[in-house]
Amino acid sequence: MDRSFKRISVICFLLAEAILYYFVLTAGGDIFTVCAYTGIVLCFLFALLFGVKNDPLIAAGLACTVGADFCLVVCSPIQQLWGMIFFLGAQSFYAAKLYLNQKNRTLLLIRIGLVAAIELISLIILKDKLDALAVVSVCYYANLFMNIVTAFTQWQKNKLLPIGLVAFILCDTVIGLQVAAGGYLPIAEGSALHDFLFMDFNLSWFFYLPSQVMIALSTLQKE
C-alpha cells in the first residue's frame, strides 16, 4: 500500500476521531450514542483496512469491542453481561497476540494464577452477591491487567498498545466502581469517591475512545 495514501488515511482517521471525541464528551442522548459508537466502529474499520495483515488478532479484538459497545451503548436496555463477554473476548485476542509475540510461559502461568486467585477472592468477598456478570467482569479485568503487564515487556516492539491498554483500564476502573456503587460495594452517596465517579463529565469515555484509537493505530507499528 502506498505510504502517502496510508499517511493521509491516518490523518483523516485521527481528525474524524477528534471530532467524534468532542461530541462524545460534550453531547448527550442520541448524539452521544451515534458519535460514541461510530468512533468505535471506525477504530475497527481502520485496523481491518490498514493493519489486519500485521495484527489480525488486534483487529479481531476490536471486532469484539464493536460487539461489546453495541450491547452497552446502542441496546436499550443495555445488555451488561453480553457486553462484558464481548470485552472478555477482546482481551483474550490481545492476550493471544501478546503471548505469540514472546511465548513467555512464566507470564502465562502468572495470568492463569491471577485470574483464579481474583475469582476466589471475589467469591469470598461477594458471597451471595456473586453472579455471572461479576464472574465475567473479574476475569476480564484480570486479563486486561495482565495484558498491560505483558505489553510493557514488549515496549520496544509496540509502544501504542500498552498505552492504549492503560487508558482502557482507567476507563474500566471508573465504570467498575460506578457499577459496584450500585450494589457490590458500599460507596455512600455524597462521599468524595461517589461525587468523583458521578460528576457531570463523561470520565469513562474520556479514557475509552482514545484507548481504542491507540489500539487501532498500534496495528501499524510493525511496518
Backbone as CSV, one residue per row, in Angstrom:
resi,resn,N_x,N_y,N_z,CA_x,CA_y,CA_z,C_x,C_y,C_z
1,MET,0.844,-1.193,0.000,0.000,0.000,0.000,0.881,1.245,0.000
2,ASP,0.530,2.241,-0.824,1.302,3.465,-0.941,1.388,4.179,0.409
3,ARG,2.612,4.555,0.810,2.821,5.143,2.133,2.134,6.503,2.272
4,SER,2.146,7.299,1.197,1.494,8.607,1.274,-0.011,8.449,1.458
5,PHE,-0.605,7.441,0.798,-2.037,7.176,0.976,-2.329,6.755,2.404
6,LYS,-1.455,5.911,2.954,-1.649,5.463,4.334,-1.501,6.631,5.297
7,ARG,-0.535,7.506,5.032,-0.329,8.666,5.901,-1.556,9.571,5.890
8,ILE,-2.101,9.809,4.713,-3.309,10.633,4.594,-4.482,9.957,5.307
9,SER,-4.574,8.643,5.174,-5.654,7.896,5.828,-5.563,8.001,7.340
10,VAL,-4.343,7.943,7.874,-4.149,8.077,9.318,-4.584,9.460,9.783
11,ILE,-4.206,10.484,9.046,-4.586,11.856,9.392,-6.105,12.009,9.385
12,CYS,-6.747,11.487,8.334,-8.213,11.569,8.236,-8.882,10.813,9.382
13,PHE,-8.324,9.653,9.718,-8.843,8.854,10.825,-8.755,9.635,12.136
14,LEU,-7.617,10.249,12.386,-7.429,10.995,13.630,-8.333,12.226,13.683
15,LEU,-8.510,12.904,12.553,-9.401,14.065,12.520,-10.840,13.656,12.793
16,ALA,-11.266,12.575,12.159,-12.633,12.091,12.377,-12.837,11.703,13.833
17,GLU,-11.856,11.013,14.414,-11.977,10.598,15.814,-11.956,11.803,16.753
18,ALA,-11.183,12.834,16.417,-11.134,14.035,17.251,-12.488,14.743,17.273
19,ILE,-13.132,14.821,16.111,-14.459,15.444,16.025,-15.484,14.630,16.827
20,LEU,-15.447,13.319,16.642,-16.366,12.457,17.383,-16.112,12.551,18.884
21,TYR,-14.849,12.615,19.263,-14.462,12.708,20.670,-15.040,13.962,21.316
22,TYR,-15.015,15.055,20.582,-15.584,16.312,21.085,-17.060,16.136,21.417
23,PHE,-17.811,15.539,20.495,-19.242,15.357,20.723,-19.523,14.303,21.794
24,VAL,-18.664,13.294,21.881,-18.825,12.275,22.923,-18.714,12.908,24.308
25,LEU,-17.798,13.861,24.463,-17.575,14.482,25.770,-18.521,15.632,26.059
26,THR,-19.170,16.179,25.051,-19.999,17.371,25.273,-21.483,17.145,25.020
27,ALA,-21.824,16.119,24.259,-23.236,15.906,23.897,-23.847,14.797,24.745
28,GLY,-25.137,14.683,24.646,-25.853,13.621,25.343,-26.886,12.997,24.426
29,GLY,-27.652,12.075,24.976,-28.747,11.484,24.219,-28.296,10.751,22.977
30,ASP,-29.090,10.884,21.909,-28.812,10.174,20.665,-27.516,10.626,20.003
31,ILE,-27.171,11.907,20.159,-25.925,12.405,19.550,-24.731,11.688,20.170
32,PHE,-24.747,11.561,21.491,-23.673,10.826,22.158,-23.617,9.387,21.660
33,THR,-24.761,8.728,21.618,-24.799,7.319,21.220,-24.231,7.120,19.826
34,VAL,-24.664,7.941,18.880,-24.216,7.814,17.498,-22.720,8.098,17.383
35,CYS,-22.261,9.179,18.011,-20.848,9.561,17.909,-19.947,8.551,18.617
36,ALA,-20.381,8.090,19.783,-19.574,7.134,20.537,-19.422,5.825,19.776
37,TYR,-20.538,5.301,19.283,-20.464,4.011,18.594,-19.751,4.139,17.254
38,THR,-19.956,5.251,16.573,-19.256,5.477,15.305,-17.749,5.509,15.522
39,GLY,-17.315,6.147,16.611,-15.888,6.198,16.908,-15.295,4.814,17.102
40,ILE,-16.032,3.919,17.764,-15.548,2.560,17.992,-15.533,1.763,16.684
41,VAL,-16.574,1.910,15.897,-16.636,1.199,14.611,-15.501,1.656,13.697
42,LEU,-15.204,2.960,13.692,-14.106,3.478,12.866,-12.766,2.873,13.278
43,CYS,-12.565,2.668,14.577,-11.315,2.047,15.040,-11.179,0.641,14.469
44,PHE,-12.262,-0.115,14.514,-12.233,-1.469,13.957,-11.992,-1.435,12.450
45,LEU,-12.693,-0.562,11.736,-12.534,-0.488,10.283,-11.120,-0.069,9.894
46,PHE,-10.545,0.862,10.667,-9.170,1.280,10.391,-8.219,0.102,10.531
47,ALA,-8.339,-0.636,11.630,-7.471,-1.798,11.833,-7.710,-2.862,10.778
48,LEU,-8.960,-3.025,10.369,-9.302,-4.028,9.359,-8.692,-3.675,8.003
49,LEU,-8.731,-2.401,7.657,-8.266,-1.975,6.334,-6.752,-1.814,6.252
50,PHE,-6.144,-1.318,7.348,-4.737,-0.942,7.270,-3.806,-1.786,8.132
51,GLY,-4.349,-2.521,9.100,-3.469,-3.236,9.999,-3.720,-4.716,10.141
52,VAL,-4.728,-5.243,9.423,-5.098,-6.634,9.653,-3.985,-7.604,9.247
53,LYS,-3.186,-7.248,8.248,-2.081,-8.127,7.839,-1.012,-8.201,8.927
54,ASN,-0.793,-7.072,9.599,0.190,-7.042,10.682,-0.341,-7.691,11.946
55,ASP,-1.564,-7.367,12.289,-2.118,-7.771,13.586,-3.572,-8.226,13.450
56,PRO,-3.822,-9.400,12.868,-5.206,-9.873,12.753,-5.872,-10.085,14.108
57,LEU,-5.086,-10.420,15.140,-5.671,-10.639,16.462,-6.134,-9.323,17.094
58,ILE,-5.425,-8.236,16.821,-5.880,-6.929,17.301,-7.170,-6.540,16.585
59,ALA,-7.228,-6.779,15.282,-8.452,-6.488,14.528,-9.618,-7.311,15.067
60,ALA,-9.356,-8.578,15.406,-10.401,-9.433,15.970,-10.850,-8.902,17.323
61,GLY,-9.894,-8.425,18.126,-10.239,-7.841,19.415,-11.104,-6.600,19.270
62,LEU,-10.786,-5.772,18.289,-11.586,-4.576,18.044,-12.976,-4.937,17.528
63,ALA,-13.080,-6.043,16.787,-14.403,-6.522,16.353,-15.245,-6.896,17.569
64,CYS,-14.617,-7.547,18.555,-15.320,-7.877,19.800,-15.750,-6.610,20.540
65,THR,-14.898,-5.594,20.487,-15.226,-4.326,21.138,-16.435,-3.676,20.487
66,VAL,-16.530,-3.783,19.165,-17.716,-3.289,18.457,-18.962,-3.997,18.973
67,GLY,-18.863,-5.323,19.145,-19.990,-6.079,19.679,-20.324,-5.677,21.103
68,ALA,-19.276,-5.452,21.918,-19.494,-5.058,23.312,-20.213,-3.724,23.405
69,ASP,-19.773,-2.767,22.605,-20.392,-1.447,22.684,-21.777,-1.416,22.058
70,PHE,-22.060,-2.333,21.151,-23.436,-2.442,20.669,-24.345,-2.832,21.835
71,CYS,-23.869,-3.752,22.668,-24.655,-4.207,23.821,-24.762,-3.139,24.906
72,LEU,-23.689,-2.355,25.091,-23.623,-1.429,26.213,-23.983,0.008,25.877
73,VAL,-23.902,0.366,24.590,-24.152,1.750,24.187,-25.415,1.872,23.343
74,VAL,-25.576,0.957,22.388,-26.685,1.059,21.439,-27.953,0.417,21.984
75,CYS,-27.824,-0.770,22.563,-29.003,-1.511,23.031,-29.707,-0.776,24.171
76,SER,-31.018,-0.864,24.156,-31.822,-0.295,25.233,-32.934,-1.275,25.597
77,PRO,-32.900,-1.856,26.806,-31.925,-1.620,27.868,-30.576,-2.248,27.531
78,ILE,-29.529,-1.764,28.181,-28.193,-2.277,27.901,-28.077,-3.730,28.324
79,GLN,-27.242,-4.461,27.615,-27.013,-5.882,27.892,-25.639,-6.032,28.530
80,GLN,-25.575,-5.815,29.830,-24.285,-5.778,30.521,-23.514,-7.087,30.419
81,LEU,-24.186,-8.197,30.644,-23.490,-9.475,30.634,-22.899,-9.764,29.269
82,TRP,-23.692,-9.606,28.212,-23.184,-9.854,26.865,-22.075,-8.875,26.508
83,GLY,-22.224,-7.630,26.959,-21.175,-6.655,26.706,-19.859,-7.072,27.325
84,MET,-19.897,-7.568,28.556,-18.676,-7.993,29.227,-18.109,-9.273,28.608
85,ILE,-18.977,-10.132,28.107,-18.491,-11.340,27.415,-17.711,-10.943,26.164
86,PHE,-18.240,-9.973,25.423,-17.520,-9.477,24.239,-16.193,-8.833,24.633
87,PHE,-16.189,-8.046,25.713,-14.951,-7.420,26.167,-13.931,-8.464,26.612
88,LEU,-14.403,-9.524,27.260,-13.505,-10.611,27.636,-12.913,-11.256,26.386
89,GLY,-13.740,-11.396,25.349,-13.239,-11.912,24.073,-12.151,-11.026,23.494
90,ALA,-12.350,-9.708,23.580,-11.340,-8.769,23.069,-10.021,-8.955,23.805
91,GLN,-10.067,-9.019,25.139,-8.833,-9.188,25.899,-8.194,-10.548,25.659
92,SER,-9.006,-11.546,25.342,-8.464,-12.874,25.024,-7.674,-12.834,23.717
93,PHE,-8.191,-12.113,22.726,-7.458,-11.958,21.463,-6.155,-11.189,21.685
94,TYR,-6.208,-10.129,22.510,-4.992,-9.368,22.790,-3.981,-10.223,23.546
95,ALA,-4.483,-11.054,24.471,-3.593,-11.947,25.226,-2.911,-12.943,24.293
96,ALA,-3.672,-13.477,23.327,-3.099,-14.425,22.370,-2.023,-13.750,21.530
97,LYS,-2.295,-12.520,21.096,-1.299,-11.777,20.303,-0.014,-11.554,21.094
98,LEU,-0.170,-11.127,22.353,0.996,-10.844,23.184,1.780,-12.107,23.506
99,TYR,1.071,-13.208,23.715,1.767,-14.464,24.001,2.538,-14.947,22.777
100,LEU,1.929,-14.864,21.600,2.600,-15.317,20.380,3.807,-14.451,20.046
101,ASN,3.770,-13.185,20.457,4.918,-12.303,20.232,6.145,-12.750,21.013
102,GLN,5.910,-13.287,22.211,7.018,-13.533,23.130,7.087,-14.974,23.641
103,LYS,5.920,-15.640,23.700,5.798,-17.018,24.208,6.473,-17.165,25.573
104,ASN,6.110,-16.239,26.461,6.640,-16.230,27.820,5.712,-17.070,28.699
105,ARG,6.125,-18.302,28.996,5.273,-19.203,29.763,5.122,-18.759,31.218
106,THR,6.122,-18.051,31.732,6.033,-17.546,33.110,4.880,-16.572,33.249
107,LEU,4.787,-15.631,32.305,3.688,-14.674,32.335,2.347,-15.359,32.106
108,LEU,2.345,-16.415,31.296,1.107,-17.162,31.061,0.631,-17.827,32.352
109,LEU,1.561,-18.431,33.089,1.204,-19.073,34.355,0.757,-18.043,35.395
110,ILE,1.411,-16.876,35.407,1.003,-15.800,36.314,-0.412,-15.344,35.971
111,ARG,-0.698,-15.244,34.674,-2.042,-14.845,34.233,-3.092,-15.820,34.756
112,ILE,-2.851,-17.109,34.553,-3.809,-18.133,34.984,-3.997,-18.090,36.499
113,GLY,-2.869,-17.979,37.228,-2.939,-17.918,38.685,-3.659,-16.677,39.176
114,LEU,-3.397,-15.527,38.515,-4.035,-14.271,38.919,-5.541,-14.329,38.724
115,VAL,-5.971,-14.823,37.567,-7.409,-14.926,37.292,-8.079,-15.832,38.316
116,ALA,-7.463,-16.999,38.598,-8.037,-17.936,39.563,-8.095,-17.314,40.956
117,ALA,-7.021,-16.614,41.358,-6.966,-16.016,42.698,-8.010,-14.921,42.859
118,ILE,-8.140,-14.066,41.831,-9.096,-12.961,41.920,-10.530,-13.477,41.926
119,GLU,-10.789,-14.521,41.133,-12.136,-15.113,41.154,-12.443,-15.676,42.542
120,LEU,-11.465,-16.326,43.164,-11.661,-16.891,44.504,-11.898,-15.788,45.527
121,ILE,-11.098,-14.716,45.442,-11.273,-13.585,46.359,-12.651,-12.954,46.180
122,SER,-13.090,-12.833,44.925,-14.410,-12.270,44.644,-15.506,-13.125,45.251
123,LEU,-15.326,-14.440,45.156,-16.297,-15.369,45.745,-16.374,-15.178,47.255
124,ILE,-15.216,-15.013,47.887,-15.178,-14.849,49.344,-15.799,-13.517,49.763
125,ILE,-15.478,-12.449,49.019,-15.950,-11.109,49.391,-17.433,-10.921,49.067
126,LEU,-17.831,-11.306,47.847,-19.197,-11.033,47.400,-20.203,-12.063,47.900
127,LYS,-19.732,-13.293,48.088,-20.586,-14.385,48.580,-21.852,-14.512,47.739
128,ASP,-23.019,-14.290,48.342,-24.275,-14.495,47.624,-24.532,-13.435,46.556
129,LYS,-23.736,-12.343,46.562,-23.885,-11.315,45.532,-23.141,-11.675,44.240
130,LEU,-22.344,-12.728,44.287,-21.585,-13.137,43.109,-22.542,-13.675,42.046
131,ASP,-22.487,-13.107,40.858,-23.331,-13.561,39.766,-22.497,-13.672,38.496
132,ALA,-23.146,-14.039,37.393,-22.420,-14.247,36.136,-21.712,-12.979,35.685
133,LEU,-22.352,-11.830,35.860,-21.747,-10.562,35.451,-20.463,-10.305,36.240
134,ALA,-20.506,-10.551,37.534,-19.319,-10.336,38.365,-18.197,-11.291,37.982
135,VAL,-18.534,-12.562,37.731,-17.523,-13.559,37.354,-16.828,-13.158,36.054
136,VAL,-17.625,-12.813,35.031,-17.059,-12.435,33.734,-16.264,-11.140,33.850
137,SER,-16.793,-10.172,34.603,-16.126,-8.876,34.744,-14.777,-9.010,35.431
138,VAL,-14.716,-9.819,36.489,-13.463,-10.025,37.207,-12.443,-10.724,36.318
139,CYS,-12.880,-11.730,35.571,-11.990,-12.436,34.651,-11.464,-11.486,33.575
140,TYR,-12.354,-10.656,33.062,-11.977,-9.666,32.047,-10.945,-8.688,32.597
141,TYR,-11.215,-8.159,33.794,-10.340,-7.139,34.367,-8.950,-7.713,34.664
142,ALA,-8.917,-8.942,35.169,-7.629,-9.579,35.464,-6.827,-9.795,34.192
143,ASN,-7.498,-10.201,33.116,-6.806,-10.399,31.839,-6.337,-9.078,31.236
144,LEU,-7.135,-8.030,31.397,-6.711,-6.716,30.929,-5.462,-6.261,31.679
145,PHE,-5.449,-6.457,32.998,-4.278,-6.088,33.798,-3.034,-6.838,33.325
146,MET,-3.174,-8.151,33.100,-2.030,-8.939,32.651,-1.610,-8.560,31.231
147,ASN,-2.561,-8.166,30.402,-2.211,-7.695,29.055,-1.358,-6.435,29.128
148,ILE,-1.678,-5.564,30.082,-0.880,-4.348,30.255,0.537,-4.703,30.675
149,VAL,0.658,-5.588,31.659,1.979,-6.011,32.124,2.781,-6.622,30.982
150,THR,2.140,-7.530,30.237,2.831,-8.203,29.135,3.191,-7.235,28.028
151,ALA,2.275,-6.319,27.712,2.526,-5.347,26.638,3.717,-4.460,26.970
152,PHE,3.887,-4.094,28.242,5.024,-3.255,28.618,6.343,-4.023,28.559
153,THR,6.286,-5.349,28.679,7.521,-6.129,28.490,7.931,-6.153,27.023
154,GLN,7.002,-5.784,26.129,7.282,-5.742,24.690,7.289,-4.296,24.183
155,TRP,7.618,-3.383,25.077,7.550,-1.948,24.788,8.321,-1.558,23.531
156,GLN,9.485,-2.160,23.313,10.310,-1.785,22.164,9.663,-2.177,20.838
157,LYS,8.822,-3.204,20.865,8.163,-3.643,19.636,6.946,-2.791,19.303
158,ASN,6.230,-2.350,20.336,4.972,-1.643,20.101,4.668,-0.767,21.309
159,LYS,4.766,0.539,21.127,4.571,1.470,22.241,3.120,1.911,22.400
160,LEU,2.347,1.901,21.339,0.969,2.383,21.417,0.047,1.400,22.121
161,LEU,0.283,0.102,21.941,-0.618,-0.889,22.537,-0.637,-0.808,24.067
162,PRO,0.506,-0.812,24.760,0.438,-0.713,26.222,-0.189,0.582,26.722
163,ILE,0.080,1.696,26.028,-0.529,2.963,26.435,-2.042,2.900,26.242
164,GLY,-2.465,2.333,25.112,-3.893,2.178,24.860,-4.564,1.301,25.902
165,LEU,-3.892,0.248,26.314,-4.461,-0.653,27.321,-4.529,0.010,28.691
166,VAL,-3.572,0.873,29.014,-3.633,1.616,30.272,-4.847,2.541,30.278
167,ALA,-5.070,3.255,29.164,-6.263,4.105,29.074,-7.533,3.265,29.178
168,PHE,-7.489,2.066,28.601,-8.609,1.128,28.656,-8.936,0.770,30.106
169,ILE,-7.920,0.438,30.892,-8.169,0.005,32.269,-8.601,1.182,33.146
170,LEU,-8.167,2.395,32.824,-8.646,3.565,33.557,-10.138,3.762,33.320
171,CYS,-10.568,3.600,32.082,-11.994,3.664,31.757,-12.762,2.607,32.528
172,ASP,-12.260,1.380,32.485,-12.975,0.271,33.121,-12.981,0.378,34.635
173,THR,-11.953,0.991,35.205,-11.929,1.206,36.648,-13.047,2.162,37.055
174,VAL,-13.223,3.214,36.278,-14.302,4.165,36.544,-15.658,3.476,36.443
175,ILE,-15.871,2.744,35.333,-17.156,2.070,35.130,-17.384,0.995,36.198
176,GLY,-16.317,0.242,36.511,-16.444,-0.808,37.513,-16.862,-0.257,38.863
177,LEU,-16.275,0.865,39.255,-16.637,1.478,40.531,-18.052,2.045,40.489
178,GLN,-18.456,2.576,39.328,-19.828,3.066,39.201,-20.835,1.932,39.350
179,VAL,-20.549,0.798,38.699,-21.433,-0.358,38.811,-21.414,-0.906,40.239
180,ALA,-20.215,-0.984,40.825,-20.089,-1.511,42.188,-20.851,-0.660,43.188
181,ALA,-20.878,0.655,42.938,-21.596,1.552,43.836,-23.090,1.269,43.835
182,GLY,-23.561,0.599,42.793,-24.981,0.277,42.701,-25.382,-0.982,43.434
183,GLY,-24.441,-1.677,44.073,-24.872,-2.870,44.783,-23.778,-3.782,45.294
184,TYR,-22.565,-3.677,44.724,-21.492,-4.578,45.138,-20.633,-4.004,46.261
185,LEU,-20.394,-2.688,46.239,-19.540,-2.053,47.241,-20.298,-0.907,47.920
186,PRO,-20.061,-0.699,49.209,-20.769,0.365,49.942,-20.135,1.739,49.722
187,ILE,-20.377,2.323,48.540,-19.874,3.668,48.243,-21.022,4.634,48.495
188,ALA,-20.950,5.360,49.591,-22.073,6.180,50.035,-22.263,7.409,49.146
189,GLU,-23.526,7.742,48.875,-23.829,8.974,48.159,-23.368,10.168,48.988
190,GLY,-22.792,11.133,48.302,-22.279,12.308,48.999,-20.822,12.191,49.391
191,SER,-20.258,10.975,49.307,-18.839,10.814,49.610,-18.008,11.373,48.461
192,ALA,-16.741,11.653,48.738,-15.868,12.220,47.705,-15.727,11.278,46.523
193,LEU,-15.609,9.972,46.804,-15.469,8.999,45.725,-16.729,8.938,44.887
194,HIS,-17.884,8.956,45.524,-19.152,8.911,44.791,-19.306,10.145,43.915
195,ASP,-19.000,11.315,44.467,-19.107,12.563,43.688,-18.147,12.561,42.508
196,PHE,-16.948,11.998,42.708,-15.961,11.921,41.623,-16.448,10.987,40.520
197,LEU,-16.984,9.836,40.906,-17.421,8.841,39.925,-18.621,9.312,39.116
198,PHE,-19.470,10.108,39.728,-20.714,10.514,39.082,-20.753,12.011,38.792
199,MET,-19.580,12.584,38.565,-19.513,14.000,38.198,-20.183,14.246,36.847
200,ASP,-20.483,15.499,36.589,-21.150,15.878,35.340,-20.135,15.974,34.204
201,PHE,-19.472,14.862,33.957,-18.469,14.766,32.896,-18.291,13.294,32.582
202,ASN,-18.193,12.967,31.294,-18.112,11.563,30.897,-16.681,11.068,31.053
203,LEU,-16.323,10.768,32.303,-14.953,10.401,32.626,-14.535,9.087,31.965
204,SER,-15.457,8.128,31.874,-15.099,6.834,31.296,-14.740,6.968,29.815
205,TRP,-15.530,7.734,29.059,-15.239,7.898,27.631,-14.076,8.843,27.377
206,PHE,-13.742,9.655,28.361,-12.536,10.476,28.264,-11.317,9.583,28.048
207,PHE,-11.305,8.423,28.735,-10.227,7.459,28.571,-10.505,6.456,27.443
208,TYR,-11.772,6.100,27.278,-12.101,4.937,26.457,-11.859,5.133,24.963
209,LEU,-12.392,6.192,24.383,-12.217,6.365,22.937,-10.741,6.525,22.558
210,PRO,-9.948,7.330,23.289,-8.513,7.377,22.969,-7.834,6.014,23.080
211,SER,-8.288,5.192,24.026,-7.672,3.871,24.166,-7.883,3.034,22.912
212,GLN,-9.073,3.103,22.349,-9.357,2.311,21.154,-8.631,2.858,19.926
213,VAL,-8.498,4.175,19.862,-7.744,4.786,18.759,-6.293,4.328,18.800
214,MET,-5.685,4.323,19.998,-4.290,3.895,20.113,-4.131,2.409,19.814
215,ILE,-5.089,1.608,20.239,-5.031,0.172,19.920,-5.132,-0.046,18.420
216,ALA,-6.018,0.686,17.758,-6.141,0.565,16.304,-4.849,0.993,15.609
217,LEU,-4.276,2.115,16.039,-3.035,2.602,15.436,-1.855,1.667,15.696
218,SER,-1.931,0.907,16.778,-0.827,0.004,17.122,-0.630,-1.077,16.073
219,THR,-1.647,-1.334,15.263,-1.520,-2.355,14.218,-0.574,-1.934,13.106
220,LEU,-0.223,-0.661,13.060,0.685,-0.163,12.005,2.144,-0.244,12.416
221,GLN,2.424,-0.530,13.660,3.789,-0.331,14.174,4.797,-1.382,13.735
222,LYS,4.358,-2.421,13.100,5.301,-3.438,12.623,5.950,-3.032,11.317
223,GLU,5.336,-2.051,10.667,5.855,-1.695,9.352,6.967,-0.654,9.462
